[in-house]
Amino acid sequence: MAAAARLSMIRRDMLTILEEFKPDVVAVESIFFFKNAKTLVPVSQARGVILEAACSQGHETFDYTPMQVKMCVTGFGRAEKSFVQTAVAKLLNLDQIVKPDDASDALAIAITHARMSVSSAVSAALRHHTEVTVEARIVEITELTVESSLAP
């Protein structure tokens, strides 16, 4: 199949998936390092088409490096693929690892996004709470200062 036809098929399929499942966000793996230079360009092109399709439908996209995915799923950023697959199965309470490998990789990316989103939300809430607390304390100190300056 010609490259243009392959990319067109990927885009159509991605748009169908987005329409059918209506995800809140789209998370993909970043192309960080590639062992096989022959597949780097086609994989990069496919990834670009996937991101474009998601963006054209108004979906927010997130990228995670392989190391981030491995760290988030296994606790070790240089974990072997088999360890990641086992961790994915355990985290999802499955009796066996998910096949094919690409499906397990996709679930690992989804788990990473879910965990990173919760982590980001908690951090943001803590930052907001700290800012609100500091602002409230400044107001309190200002009120006390004004009250004491008005006292006879």
Tab-separated table of C-alpha atoms in Angstrom:
chain	number	residue	atom	x	y	z
A	1	MET	CA	0.000	0.000	0.000
A	2	ALA	CA	1.317	3.459	-0.892
A	3	ALA	CA	2.282	5.710	2.021
A	4	ALA	CA	-0.397	8.305	1.237
A	5	ALA	CA	-3.126	5.653	1.096
A	6	ARG	CA	-1.898	4.127	4.356
A	7	LEU	CA	-1.947	7.513	6.107
A	8	SER	CA	-5.395	8.282	4.716
A	9	MET	CA	-6.664	4.948	6.038
A	10	ILE	CA	-5.147	5.659	9.479
A	11	ARG	CA	-6.849	9.063	9.563
A	12	ARG	CA	-10.252	7.651	8.562
A	13	ASP	CA	-9.937	4.877	11.143
A	14	MET	CA	-8.877	7.331	13.843
A	15	LEU	CA	-11.803	9.637	13.091
A	16	THR	CA	-14.164	6.642	13.271
A	17	ILE	CA	-12.706	5.584	16.625
A	18	LEU	CA	-12.976	9.140	17.986
A	19	GLU	CA	-16.586	9.392	16.840
A	20	GLU	CA	-17.541	5.992	18.224
A	21	PHE	CA	-15.849	6.164	21.630
A	22	LYS	CA	-15.814	9.946	22.209
A	23	PRO	CA	-12.729	10.014	24.441
A	24	ASP	CA	-12.105	12.974	26.719
A	25	VAL	CA	-8.439	13.144	25.665
A	26	VAL	CA	-5.980	11.358	23.404
A	27	ALA	CA	-2.658	10.192	24.829
A	28	VAL	CA	0.173	8.949	22.634
A	29	GLU	CA	3.721	7.785	23.105
A	30	SER	CA	6.424	10.229	22.076
A	31	ILE	CA	8.962	9.047	19.567
A	32	PHE	CA	11.998	9.383	21.756
A	33	PHE	CA	14.513	6.927	20.362
A	34	PHE	CA	14.105	4.450	17.584
A	35	LYS	CA	16.247	1.357	17.103
A	36	ASN	CA	15.117	0.768	13.529
A	37	ALA	CA	15.730	3.803	11.294
A	38	LYS	CA	13.622	2.266	8.485
A	39	THR	CA	10.464	2.453	10.571
A	40	LEU	CA	11.131	5.875	12.126
A	41	VAL	CA	9.608	7.894	9.269
A	42	PRO	CA	6.453	5.772	8.753
A	43	VAL	CA	5.781	5.640	12.514
A	44	SER	CA	6.328	9.405	12.795
A	45	GLN	CA	3.959	10.007	9.894
A	46	ALA	CA	1.269	7.771	11.402
A	47	ARG	CA	1.663	9.458	14.779
A	48	GLY	CA	1.290	12.863	13.109
A	49	VAL	CA	-1.905	11.780	11.359
A	50	ILE	CA	-3.316	10.464	14.645
A	51	LEU	CA	-2.529	13.747	16.428
A	52	GLU	CA	-3.986	15.785	13.565
A	53	ALA	CA	-7.192	13.732	13.538
A	54	ALA	CA	-7.598	14.158	17.293
A	55	CYS	CA	-6.913	17.888	17.113
A	56	SER	CA	-9.296	18.374	14.182
A	57	GLN	CA	-12.071	16.895	16.334
A	58	GLY	CA	-11.239	19.161	19.289
A	59	HIS	CA	-9.557	16.561	21.476
A	60	GLU	CA	-6.769	17.587	23.810
A	61	THR	CA	-3.656	15.471	23.221
A	62	PHE	CA	-0.918	14.364	25.585
A	63	ASP	CA	2.510	12.852	24.867
A	64	TYR	CA	4.460	10.534	27.130
A	65	THR	CA	7.979	9.254	26.589
A	66	PRO	CA	8.608	5.520	26.831
A	67	MET	CA	10.581	6.193	30.015
A	68	GLN	CA	7.647	8.074	31.576
A	69	VAL	CA	5.298	5.203	30.708
A	70	LYS	CA	7.640	2.580	32.145
A	71	MET	CA	8.233	4.629	35.293
A	72	CYS	CA	4.539	5.261	35.832
A	73	VAL	CA	3.445	1.670	35.242
A	74	THR	CA	6.340	-0.258	36.825
A	75	GLY	CA	8.216	2.247	38.972
A	76	PHE	CA	11.357	1.704	36.862
A	77	GLY	CA	11.991	3.855	33.790
A	78	ARG	CA	14.128	1.262	32.034
A	79	ALA	CA	11.818	-1.705	32.580
A	80	GLU	CA	11.718	-4.443	29.952
A	81	LYS	CA	8.589	-4.742	27.791
A	82	SER	CA	7.603	-8.022	29.467
A	83	PHE	CA	7.689	-6.340	32.892
A	84	VAL	CA	5.495	-3.493	31.610
A	85	GLN	CA	3.027	-6.007	30.124
A	86	THR	CA	2.855	-7.912	33.414
A	87	ALA	CA	2.360	-4.675	35.364
A	88	VAL	CA	-0.440	-3.571	33.008
A	89	ALA	CA	-2.226	-6.913	33.480
A	90	LYS	CA	-1.875	-6.703	37.275
A	91	LEU	CA	-3.022	-3.083	37.447
A	92	LEU	CA	-6.111	-3.965	35.425
A	93	ASN	CA	-6.786	-7.186	37.374
A	94	LEU	CA	-6.368	-9.361	34.288
A	95	ASP	CA	-5.449	-13.045	34.443
A	96	GLN	CA	-2.960	-12.775	31.595
A	97	ILE	CA	-0.984	-10.161	29.709
A	98	VAL	CA	-2.763	-8.261	26.955
A	99	LYS	CA	-1.963	-9.252	23.377
A	100	PRO	CA	-0.941	-8.005	20.893
A	101	ASP	CA	1.963	-5.996	22.315
A	102	ASP	CA	0.599	-2.773	20.804
A	103	ALA	CA	-2.633	-3.181	22.789
A	104	SER	CA	-0.655	-3.595	26.000
A	105	ASP	CA	1.416	-0.519	25.090
A	106	ALA	CA	-1.767	1.496	24.508
A	107	LEU	CA	-3.131	0.461	27.908
A	108	ALA	CA	0.189	1.404	29.531
A	109	ILE	CA	-0.078	4.873	27.958
A	110	ALA	CA	-3.685	5.187	29.168
A	111	ILE	CA	-2.664	4.177	32.696
A	112	THR	CA	0.188	6.691	32.573
A	113	HIS	CA	-2.134	9.468	31.490
A	114	ALA	CA	-4.655	8.624	34.201
A	115	ARG	CA	-1.955	8.627	36.867
A	116	MET	CA	-0.257	11.765	35.557
A	117	SER	CA	-3.610	13.577	35.350
A	118	VAL	CA	-4.434	12.733	38.956
A	119	SER	CA	-0.947	13.779	40.019
A	120	SER	CA	-1.267	17.076	38.117
A	121	ALA	CA	-4.733	17.713	39.542
A	122	VAL	CA	-3.541	17.084	43.107
A	123	SER	CA	-0.513	19.343	42.574
A	124	ALA	CA	-2.712	22.087	41.149
A	125	ALA	CA	-5.158	21.759	44.044
A	126	LEU	CA	-2.330	21.936	46.558
A	127	ARG	CA	-0.837	24.980	44.803
A	128	HIS	CA	-4.271	26.629	44.737
A	129	HIS	CA	-4.854	25.805	48.422
A	130	THR	CA	-1.448	27.227	49.321
A	131	GLU	CA	-2.108	30.399	47.308
A	132	VAL	CA	-5.552	30.823	48.889
A	133	THR	CA	-4.123	30.176	52.356
A	134	VAL	CA	-1.335	32.715	51.814
A	135	GLU	CA	-3.796	35.271	50.433
A	136	ALA	CA	-6.145	34.704	53.391
A	137	ARG	CA	-3.243	35.117	55.824
A	138	ILE	CA	-2.191	38.381	54.137
A	139	VAL	CA	-5.755	39.691	54.390
A	140	GLU	CA	-5.902	38.616	58.044
A	141	ILE	CA	-2.605	40.356	58.860
A	142	THR	CA	-3.705	43.466	56.957
A	143	GLU	CA	-7.007	43.569	58.884
A	144	LEU	CA	-5.185	43.178	62.215
A	145	THR	CA	-2.767	45.942	61.260
A	146	VAL	CA	-5.623	48.263	60.286
A	147	GLU	CA	-7.543	47.417	63.486
A	148	SER	CA	-4.509	48.040	65.686
A	149	SER	CA	-3.765	51.353	63.991
A	150	LEU	CA	-7.370	52.463	64.599
A	151	ALA	CA	-7.341	51.455	68.283
A	152	PRO	CA	-7.237	54.386	70.742
